[in-house]
CSV table of C-alpha atoms and ligand atoms in Angstrom, one decimal:
chain,number,residue,atom,x,y,z
A,6,MET,CA,77.3,-30.1,60.7
A,7,PRO,CA,78.7,-33.5,59.9
A,8,VAL,CA,76.6,-36.2,61.5
A,9,ASN,CA,78.1,-39.6,62.2
A,10,GLU,CA,76.6,-43.1,62.0
A,11,ASP,CA,76.0,-43.2,65.7
A,12,GLY,CA,74.0,-39.9,65.5
A,13,SER,CA,76.7,-37.8,67.0
A,14,ILE,CA,77.4,-34.4,65.6
A,15,GLU,CA,80.8,-33.0,65.0
A,16,GLU,CA,81.7,-29.5,65.8
A,17,GLY,CA,85.3,-28.4,65.9
A,18,SER,CA,87.2,-31.1,67.7
A,19,ALA,CA,84.2,-32.4,69.6
A,20,LYS,CA,81.7,-35.1,68.8
A,21,ILE,CA,78.4,-34.7,70.7
A,22,LEU,CA,76.2,-37.8,71.2
A,23,PRO,CA,72.4,-37.5,70.6
A,24,LEU,CA,70.3,-37.2,73.7
A,25,ILE,CA,67.8,-39.9,74.0
A,26,ASN,CA,64.8,-39.5,76.5
A,27,GLU,CA,63.0,-42.1,78.6
A,28,THR,CA,60.7,-43.0,75.6
A,29,GLY,CA,63.6,-43.8,73.4
A,30,LYS,CA,63.1,-40.7,71.3
A,31,GLN,CA,65.8,-38.2,70.5
A,32,ASP,CA,65.5,-34.9,72.4
A,33,ALA,CA,66.9,-31.5,71.2
A,34,PHE,CA,70.6,-31.5,72.2
A,35,TYR,CA,72.4,-29.5,69.7
A,36,ASN,CA,71.8,-25.8,68.7
A,37,PRO,CA,73.7,-25.0,65.5
A,38,ALA,CA,72.9,-21.3,65.9
A,39,GLN,CA,75.4,-21.2,68.8
A,40,VAL,CA,78.3,-22.5,66.7
A,41,PHE,CA,79.6,-19.0,66.1
A,42,ASN,CA,79.3,-18.3,69.8
A,43,ARG,CA,81.6,-21.2,70.6
A,44,ASP,CA,84.0,-20.6,67.7
A,45,PHE,CA,84.3,-16.9,68.8
A,46,SER,CA,84.8,-17.8,72.4
A,47,ILE,CA,87.6,-20.3,71.6
A,48,LEU,CA,89.4,-17.6,69.7
A,49,VAL,CA,89.1,-15.1,72.6
A,50,LEU,CA,90.1,-17.7,75.2
A,51,ASN,CA,93.2,-18.6,73.2
A,52,VAL,CA,94.2,-14.9,73.3
A,53,PHE,CA,93.4,-14.6,76.9
A,54,SER,CA,95.4,-17.8,77.7
A,55,GLU,CA,98.4,-16.3,76.0
A,56,LEU,CA,98.0,-13.0,77.6
A,57,LYS,CA,97.7,-14.6,81.1
A,58,LYS,CA,100.8,-16.6,80.5
A,59,HIS,CA,102.7,-13.6,79.5
A,60,GLU,CA,101.6,-11.7,82.6
A,61,GLU,CA,102.4,-14.7,84.9
A,62,ASP,CA,105.9,-15.0,83.3
A,63,GLU,CA,106.5,-11.3,84.0
A,64,ARG,CA,105.3,-11.8,87.6
A,65,LYS,CA,107.6,-14.7,88.0
A,66,ALA,CA,110.6,-12.9,86.7
A,67,ASN,CA,109.9,-9.9,89.1
A,68,ARG,CA,109.5,-12.3,91.9
A,69,ASP,CA,112.6,-14.3,91.2
A,70,ALA,CA,114.6,-11.0,91.0
A,71,LYS,CA,113.3,-10.0,94.4
A,72,ILE,CA,114.1,-13.4,95.9
A,73,LYS,CA,117.6,-13.2,94.5
A,74,ALA,CA,118.1,-9.7,96.0
A,75,ILE,CA,116.9,-11.0,99.4
A,76,LYS,CA,119.2,-14.1,99.3
A,77,GLU,CA,122.2,-11.9,98.4
A,78,LYS,CA,121.6,-9.8,101.4
A,79,ASP,CA,120.8,-12.7,103.8
A,80,PRO,CA,121.7,-16.2,102.5
A,81,ASP,CA,119.7,-17.8,105.4
A,82,ALA,CA,116.6,-15.9,104.5
A,83,THR,CA,113.5,-18.1,103.3
A,84,PRO,CA,111.4,-15.8,101.2
A,85,PHE,CA,107.8,-16.6,100.8
A,86,GLU,CA,107.4,-18.9,97.7
A,87,ILE,CA,104.4,-18.4,95.4
A,88,PRO,CA,103.2,-21.5,93.6
A,89,GLU,CA,103.8,-21.8,89.8
A,90,TYR,CA,101.0,-20.7,87.5
A,91,PRO,CA,99.4,-24.0,86.4
A,92,GLY,CA,97.4,-22.6,83.5
A,93,LEU,CA,93.7,-21.5,83.1
A,94,THR,CA,91.0,-22.7,85.6
A,95,ILE,CA,87.7,-22.4,83.8
A,96,LEU,CA,84.1,-22.7,84.9
A,97,GLU,CA,81.4,-23.4,82.3
A,98,ALA,CA,78.6,-22.6,84.7
A,99,LEU,CA,75.6,-23.5,82.4
A,100,ALA,CA,77.0,-26.2,80.3
A,101,ALA,CA,74.2,-28.4,79.0
A,102,SER,CA,75.7,-31.3,76.8
A,103,GLY,CA,79.3,-30.1,77.7
A,104,LEU,CA,80.1,-29.5,74.0
A,105,ARG,CA,81.8,-26.1,74.7
A,106,SER,CA,84.0,-27.5,77.4
A,107,VAL,CA,85.1,-30.5,75.3
A,108,ARG,CA,86.2,-27.9,72.7
A,109,TYR,CA,87.8,-25.6,75.4
A,110,SER,CA,89.9,-28.6,76.6
A,111,LYS,CA,91.0,-29.6,73.2
A,112,GLU,CA,91.3,-26.3,71.4
A,113,ILE,CA,92.9,-23.9,73.9
A,114,PRO,CA,96.5,-24.5,74.9
A,115,GLY,CA,97.3,-23.7,78.5
A,116,VAL,CA,94.1,-25.0,80.1
A,117,ASN,CA,94.7,-26.5,83.6
A,118,LYS,CA,91.2,-27.4,84.8
A,119,ILE,CA,87.6,-27.1,83.6
A,120,THR,CA,84.5,-27.4,85.8
A,121,VAL,CA,81.5,-28.3,83.6
A,122,ASN,CA,78.4,-27.6,85.5
A,123,ASP,CA,74.6,-27.7,85.0
A,124,ILE,CA,71.6,-27.7,87.2
A,125,ASP,CA,69.7,-30.2,85.1
A,126,GLU,CA,70.3,-33.9,86.1
A,127,THR,CA,69.7,-35.2,82.6
A,128,ALA,CA,72.0,-32.7,81.1
A,129,VAL,CA,74.7,-33.7,83.5
A,130,GLU,CA,74.3,-37.4,82.6
A,131,HIS,CA,74.5,-36.5,78.9
A,132,MET,CA,77.5,-34.3,79.5
A,133,LYS,CA,79.4,-37.2,81.4
A,134,LYS,CA,78.7,-39.5,78.3
A,135,ASN,CA,80.0,-36.8,76.0
A,136,LEU,CA,83.2,-36.2,78.1
A,137,GLN,CA,83.9,-40.0,78.0
A,138,HIS,CA,83.1,-40.3,74.3
A,139,ASN,CA,85.5,-37.5,73.5
A,140,LYS,CA,88.2,-39.1,75.7
A,141,VAL,CA,88.9,-35.8,77.6
A,142,ASP,CA,91.4,-35.9,80.3
A,143,THR,CA,89.4,-36.6,83.5
A,144,ASN,CA,92.0,-34.9,85.6
A,145,LYS,CA,91.4,-31.8,83.6
A,146,VAL,CA,87.7,-31.7,83.0
A,147,THR,CA,85.3,-32.4,85.8
A,148,PRO,CA,81.4,-32.6,85.4
A,149,ASN,CA,79.4,-31.1,88.2
A,150,HIS,CA,75.7,-31.0,89.1
A,151,GLY,CA,74.6,-27.8,90.8
A,152,ASP,CA,73.2,-24.4,90.7
A,153,ALA,CA,75.6,-22.0,89.0
A,154,ASN,CA,75.2,-19.4,91.7
A,155,LEU,CA,76.0,-21.8,94.4
A,156,VAL,CA,79.0,-23.3,92.7
A,157,LEU,CA,80.4,-19.8,92.3
A,158,TYR,CA,79.8,-18.7,95.8
A,159,ASN,CA,81.4,-21.8,97.1
A,160,SER,CA,84.4,-21.7,94.7
A,161,ASN,CA,86.8,-19.7,96.9
A,162,ASN,CA,87.8,-17.4,94.0
A,163,VAL,CA,89.7,-20.0,91.9
A,164,PHE,CA,88.4,-19.4,88.4
A,165,ASP,CA,90.5,-17.5,85.9
A,166,VAL,CA,87.5,-17.7,83.4
A,167,VAL,CA,83.8,-17.9,84.2
A,168,ASP,CA,81.6,-18.6,81.2
A,169,LEU,CA,77.9,-17.7,81.5
A,170,ASP,CA,75.6,-19.0,78.6
A,171,PRO,CA,72.1,-19.2,79.8
A,172,TYR,CA,69.0,-19.8,77.8
A,173,GLY,CA,67.6,-16.3,78.5
A,174,THR,CA,68.9,-13.4,80.4
A,175,VAL,CA,72.2,-13.6,82.2
A,176,SER,CA,71.2,-11.1,85.0
A,177,PRO,CA,70.5,-13.6,87.7
A,178,PHE,CA,74.1,-15.0,87.5
A,179,LEU,CA,76.0,-11.7,87.3
A,180,ASP,CA,76.5,-11.1,91.0
A,181,SER,CA,78.0,-14.4,91.9
A,182,ALA,CA,80.2,-14.5,88.8
A,183,ILE,CA,81.6,-11.0,89.2
A,184,LYS,CA,82.3,-11.5,92.8
A,185,ASN,CA,84.0,-14.9,92.3
A,186,VAL,CA,86.1,-14.7,89.2
A,187,ILE,CA,89.7,-14.0,90.2
A,188,ASN,CA,91.2,-10.5,90.1
A,189,GLY,CA,92.2,-9.9,86.4
A,190,GLY,CA,90.1,-12.9,85.3
A,191,LEU,CA,87.8,-13.3,82.3
A,192,LEU,CA,84.1,-13.1,82.4
A,193,CYS,CA,82.3,-14.3,79.3
A,194,VAL,CA,78.7,-13.3,79.3
A,195,THR,CA,75.9,-14.3,76.8
A,196,SER,CA,72.4,-12.9,77.2
A,197,THR,CA,70.0,-14.7,74.8
A,198,ASP,CA,67.6,-11.9,75.3
A,199,MET,CA,67.2,-9.7,72.2
A,200,GLN,CA,63.5,-9.4,72.5
A,201,ILE,CA,64.0,-7.6,75.7
A,202,LEU,CA,67.2,-5.8,74.9
A,203,GLY,CA,65.7,-4.8,71.6
A,204,GLY,CA,63.1,-2.7,73.3
A,205,ASN,CA,60.0,-4.8,73.1
A,206,THR,CA,59.2,-4.6,76.8
A,207,PRO,CA,61.1,-1.7,78.3
A,208,GLU,CA,59.8,-2.3,81.9
A,209,THR,CA,61.4,-5.9,81.8
A,210,CYS,CA,64.6,-4.5,80.3
A,211,PHE,CA,64.8,-2.0,83.1
A,212,TYR,CA,64.5,-4.5,85.9
A,213,ARG,CA,67.0,-7.0,84.2
A,214,TYR,CA,69.6,-4.5,83.0
A,215,GLY,CA,68.9,-1.1,84.8
A,216,GLY,CA,68.0,0.7,81.6
A,217,THR,CA,65.5,0.7,78.8
A,218,ALA,CA,66.3,0.2,75.1
A,219,LEU,CA,65.1,2.6,72.3
A,220,LYS,CA,64.1,1.2,69.0
A,221,ALA,CA,66.6,3.3,67.1
A,222,ARG,CA,69.1,2.4,64.3
A,223,TYR,CA,71.8,1.8,66.9
A,224,LEU,CA,69.6,-0.8,68.7
A,225,HIS,CA,72.2,-3.6,68.6
A,226,GLU,CA,74.9,-1.4,70.0
A,227,MET,CA,72.5,-0.2,72.6
A,228,SER,CA,71.6,-3.7,73.7
A,229,LEU,CA,75.4,-4.4,74.2
A,230,ARG,CA,75.8,-1.2,76.1
A,231,LEU,CA,72.8,-2.1,78.4
A,232,LEU,CA,74.4,-5.4,79.2
A,233,TYR,CA,77.7,-3.6,79.7
A,234,ASN,CA,76.0,-1.3,82.0
A,235,ALA,CA,74.4,-4.1,84.0
A,236,VAL,CA,77.7,-5.9,84.4
A,237,ALA,CA,79.6,-2.7,85.3
A,238,SER,CA,77.2,-1.5,88.0
A,239,CYS,CA,77.2,-5.0,89.5
A,240,ALA,CA,81.0,-5.1,89.5
A,241,ALA,CA,81.1,-1.6,91.3
A,242,ARG,CA,79.1,-3.0,94.2
A,243,HIS,CA,81.9,-5.4,94.8
A,244,GLN,CA,84.5,-2.5,94.4
A,245,ARG,CA,85.5,-4.1,91.1
A,246,TYR,CA,85.4,-2.7,87.6
A,247,VAL,CA,85.3,-4.3,84.2
A,248,GLU,CA,87.2,-3.9,81.0
A,249,PRO,CA,85.2,-5.0,77.9
A,250,LEU,CA,87.7,-6.8,75.5
A,251,ILE,CA,85.4,-7.7,72.7
A,252,SER,CA,81.7,-8.0,72.0
A,253,CYS,CA,79.1,-9.1,69.5
A,254,SER,CA,75.5,-8.9,68.7
A,255,VAL,CA,74.4,-12.0,66.7
A,256,ASP,CA,70.9,-13.2,65.8
A,257,PHE,CA,69.1,-13.4,69.1
A,258,TYR,CA,71.9,-13.0,71.6
A,259,VAL,CA,74.6,-10.6,72.7
A,260,ARG,CA,78.0,-11.7,74.0
A,261,ILE,CA,80.6,-9.7,75.8
A,262,PHE,CA,84.0,-10.6,77.2
A,263,PHE,CA,85.2,-8.6,80.2
A,264,ARG,CA,88.2,-8.6,82.3
A,265,VAL,CA,87.3,-8.1,85.9
A,266,HIS,CA,89.6,-6.1,88.1
A,267,GLU,CA,89.6,-5.0,91.7
A,268,GLY,CA,89.6,-1.3,92.4
A,269,ALA,CA,87.5,1.0,94.4
A,270,THR,CA,88.7,4.1,92.7
A,271,GLN,CA,87.8,2.8,89.3
A,272,ALA,CA,84.6,1.6,90.6
A,273,LYS,CA,83.8,5.2,91.6
A,274,MET,CA,84.0,6.2,87.9
A,275,LEU,CA,80.8,4.3,87.2
A,276,GLY,CA,78.7,7.6,87.2
A,277,SER,CA,80.7,9.3,84.6
A,278,ARG,CA,80.7,6.1,82.4
A,279,THR,CA,76.8,5.8,82.6
A,280,GLY,CA,74.6,8.0,80.7
A,281,LEU,CA,71.0,8.6,79.6
A,282,VAL,CA,70.3,8.5,75.9
A,283,PHE,CA,68.0,11.2,74.6
A,284,GLN,CA,66.9,10.5,71.1
A,285,CYS,CA,65.4,13.1,68.8
A,286,MET,CA,62.0,11.9,67.5
A,287,GLN,CA,62.4,13.7,64.1
A,288,CYS,CA,65.9,12.8,63.1
A,289,GLU,CA,68.7,10.5,64.0
A,290,CYS,CA,70.3,13.0,66.3
A,291,PHE,CA,70.8,11.8,69.8
A,292,HIS,CA,72.5,13.1,73.0
A,293,ILE,CA,74.1,11.2,75.8
A,294,GLN,CA,74.0,12.7,79.1
A,295,PRO,CA,76.5,11.3,81.6
A,296,MET,CA,75.3,10.7,85.1
A,297,GLY,CA,78.5,12.1,86.7
A,298,ASP,CA,81.7,13.9,85.8
A,299,VAL,CA,85.3,13.4,86.6
A,300,GLU,CA,87.5,16.2,88.0
A,301,PHE,CA,91.2,16.2,87.7
A,302,LYS,CA,92.9,17.3,90.8
A,303,LEU,CA,96.3,19.1,90.9
A,304,SER,CA,97.8,16.0,92.3
A,305,GLY,CA,96.8,14.2,89.0
A,306,ARG,CA,94.1,12.1,90.8
A,307,GLN,CA,90.7,11.7,89.1
A,308,VAL,CA,87.6,12.3,91.3
A,309,GLU,CA,84.1,11.4,90.4
A,310,THR,CA,81.5,14.2,91.0
A,311,GLY,CA,77.8,14.5,90.2
A,312,LYS,CA,77.8,18.1,89.2
A,313,LYS,CA,77.8,18.0,85.4
A,314,SER,CA,74.7,15.7,85.2
A,315,ILE,CA,72.5,18.3,86.9
A,316,PHE,CA,74.0,21.1,84.7
A,317,LEU,CA,73.3,19.2,81.5
A,318,VAL,CA,69.7,18.4,82.5
A,319,LYS,CA,69.0,22.1,82.9
A,320,LYS,CA,70.5,22.8,79.5
A,321,LEU,CA,68.4,20.2,77.7
A,322,LYS,CA,65.1,21.5,79.2
A,323,LYS,CA,65.1,24.2,76.5
A,324,CYS,CA,65.2,21.6,73.7
A,325,GLN,CA,61.8,20.0,74.5
A,326,LYS,CA,60.4,21.6,71.3
A,327,THR,CA,62.7,19.3,69.4
A,328,ALA,CA,61.3,16.3,71.2
A,329,ILE,CA,64.4,15.7,73.1
A,330,LEU,CA,63.5,15.6,76.8
A,331,GLY,CA,65.5,17.3,79.4
A,332,GLN,CA,63.9,17.1,82.9
A,333,LYS,CA,65.0,19.2,85.8
A,334,THR,CA,65.5,16.8,88.5
A,335,THR,CA,67.8,15.8,91.4
A,336,LYS,CA,70.7,13.5,90.7
A,337,ASN,CA,69.3,10.8,92.9
A,338,ASP,CA,66.2,10.1,91.0
A,339,ILE,CA,67.3,11.1,87.5
A,340,SER,CA,67.7,7.6,86.0
A,341,ASP,CA,64.1,6.6,86.9
A,342,LEU,CA,62.3,9.9,86.4
A,343,ALA,CA,64.0,11.1,83.4
A,344,THR,CA,63.8,7.9,81.6
A,345,ARG,CA,60.0,7.4,82.3
A,346,LYS,CA,59.2,11.0,81.3
A,347,PHE,CA,61.2,10.6,78.2
A,348,GLU,CA,59.2,7.5,77.2
A,349,LEU,CA,55.9,9.1,78.1
A,350,SER,CA,56.8,12.2,76.0
A,351,ARG,CA,57.8,10.0,73.1
A,352,LEU,CA,54.5,8.3,73.1
A,353,SER,CA,52.3,11.4,73.3
A,354,LEU,CA,54.4,13.5,70.9
A,355,ARG,CA,54.6,10.5,68.5
A,356,LYS,CA,50.9,10.8,67.6
A,357,ARG,CA,50.8,14.5,67.2
A,358,ASN,CA,54.0,14.7,65.3
A,359,ARG,CA,53.7,11.7,63.0
A,360,LYS,CA,52.5,13.6,60.0
A,361,LYS,CA,54.5,16.7,60.8
A,362,ALA,CA,57.6,14.5,61.2
A,363,GLN,CA,57.1,12.7,57.9
A,364,ILE,CA,57.1,16.0,56.0
A,365,HIS,CA,59.8,17.3,58.2
A,366,ARG,CA,61.9,14.2,57.4
A,367,ARG,CA,61.5,14.6,53.7
A,368,LYS,CA,62.7,18.3,53.9
A,369,ALA,CA,65.2,17.8,56.6
A,370,THR,CA,68.7,18.8,55.8
A,371,HIS,CA,70.2,17.6,59.0
A,372,PRO,CA,73.4,15.9,58.6
A,373,LYS,CA,73.5,12.3,59.9
A,374,ILE,CA,75.0,12.4,63.2
A,375,VAL,CA,77.1,9.4,64.1
A,376,GLN,CA,78.0,9.9,67.7
A,377,LYS,CA,80.0,7.5,69.9
A,378,THR,CA,79.7,7.7,73.6
A,379,ASP,CA,83.2,8.7,74.0
A,380,GLN,CA,82.7,11.8,71.9
A,381,GLN,CA,81.7,15.2,73.2
A,382,PRO,CA,77.9,15.6,73.5
A,383,GLN,CA,76.2,18.1,71.1
A,384,THR,CA,75.9,21.6,72.3
A,385,GLU,CA,72.6,23.3,72.9
A,386,GLN,CA,73.3,25.6,69.9
A,387,GLN,CA,73.9,22.6,67.6
A,388,ILE,CA,70.6,21.0,68.7
A,389,GLN,CA,68.7,24.2,68.2
A,390,LYS,CA,70.3,24.8,64.8
A,391,ASN,CA,69.3,21.3,63.7
A,392,SER,CA,65.7,21.7,64.8
A,393,THR,CA,65.2,25.0,63.0
A,394,ASN,CA,66.8,23.8,59.7
B,10,SAM,C1,71.9,-22.5,76.6
B,10,SAM,S1,72.2,-23.9,77.6
B,10,SAM,C2,73.9,-23.9,77.6
B,10,SAM,C3,74.6,-24.3,76.3
B,10,SAM,C4,76.1,-24.5,76.5
B,10,SAM,N1,76.7,-23.4,77.1
B,10,SAM,C5,76.7,-24.7,75.0
B,10,SAM,O1,77.4,-23.9,74.5
B,10,SAM,O2,76.5,-25.7,74.5
B,10,SAM,C6,71.7,-23.4,79.2
B,10,SAM,C7,71.9,-24.4,80.3
B,10,SAM,O3,71.8,-23.8,81.5
B,10,SAM,C8,71.2,-24.7,82.4
B,10,SAM,N2,70.8,-23.9,83.7
B,10,SAM,C9,69.7,-23.2,83.8
B,10,SAM,N3,69.7,-22.6,85.1
B,10,SAM,C10,70.8,-23.0,85.7
B,10,SAM,C11,71.4,-22.8,87.0
B,10,SAM,N4,70.8,-22.0,87.8
B,10,SAM,N5,72.6,-23.4,87.3
B,10,SAM,C12,73.1,-24.2,86.4
B,10,SAM,N6,72.7,-24.4,85.2
B,10,SAM,C13,71.5,-23.9,84.8
B,10,SAM,C14,70.2,-25.4,81.7
B,10,SAM,O4,69.9,-26.6,82.3
B,10,SAM,C15,70.8,-25.5,80.3
B,10,SAM,O5,71.3,-26.7,80.1
């Protein structure tokens, strides 16, 4: 990164001043590892800004046509006027030096307002200096000192974009952000938590994200899916649902961009979009068991049911020999019980089977199975065939 004479660092169109502490020494104020995160976010927000403008233009055209029709019928009518779309309103809820917001204000066309918030007083002072130094429009970019959750709960649903970029896990901020981003708005979520999402401490992973990671080859994808699950289930509690636009797993963090929509019907689909992953201990084969199923009614409506999950658990029970666990259980406690039993069986079987598995792996003729979640799960016959090969 280019460093100027005054010690400021240039990134994109921003210059960030050094942070000097009370003893006159320079504190850590710049994390070069996050440059990609900010560049990537600017790219996505540029696209989102265009998309939003397009949607608003369409809405305006429809509204104008309706107003014209009303006026033609009754020239004295005063139809309800909706204010013009002013551009994106963004909250950077955990902003530190304000670098990201400086770049957002300069590098994204169609931004109306940015609130740049941090809980740390020193960070806010530094942020104010940086905003001044970068000559950002003070009508557009406002620094704020506060707890991100409180800022969101008091915001009255005005933010088109909420950006969450904490030091560690994002889970304490999900509820307030999902509830308070506007309908159709963009939620940008970073979780700098690969230690946990990567399966080092499954118990912590479970309470933060509602699932545990397996140390498999798809670990990075799984960490993204765990975060997706945490956000989707949080949204469903507010009768909202999320549409993941783009995601990445880089170094020590994962980042996902979601559009958040209102919709109780879609929220009900959460069960069929959630699943348990059963990983074979001897090969790379895995199986995803959905927690629910969707039935198509004659009317064309889709209705979420829980039937299939129980059916599939019974089927899997026969495959225990292959070290894929299926546990007969009720739907209510399946997420907890099956996951724990699975972990336990993995541990005890691992010792017994280590040697056997090594020999088996060498001889194995299993085809590599690359299975995406939206593909059909393997049948019982396929699994048994694989295990006897
Ligand atoms: C990783 S830094 C943010 C980096 C910044 N987004 C960037 O791209 O340069 C995380 C910041 O979150 C702040 N923070 C932690 N808890 C907070 C809370 N509850 N509310 C607001 N800010 C918080 C910390 O003070 C810290 O400055």
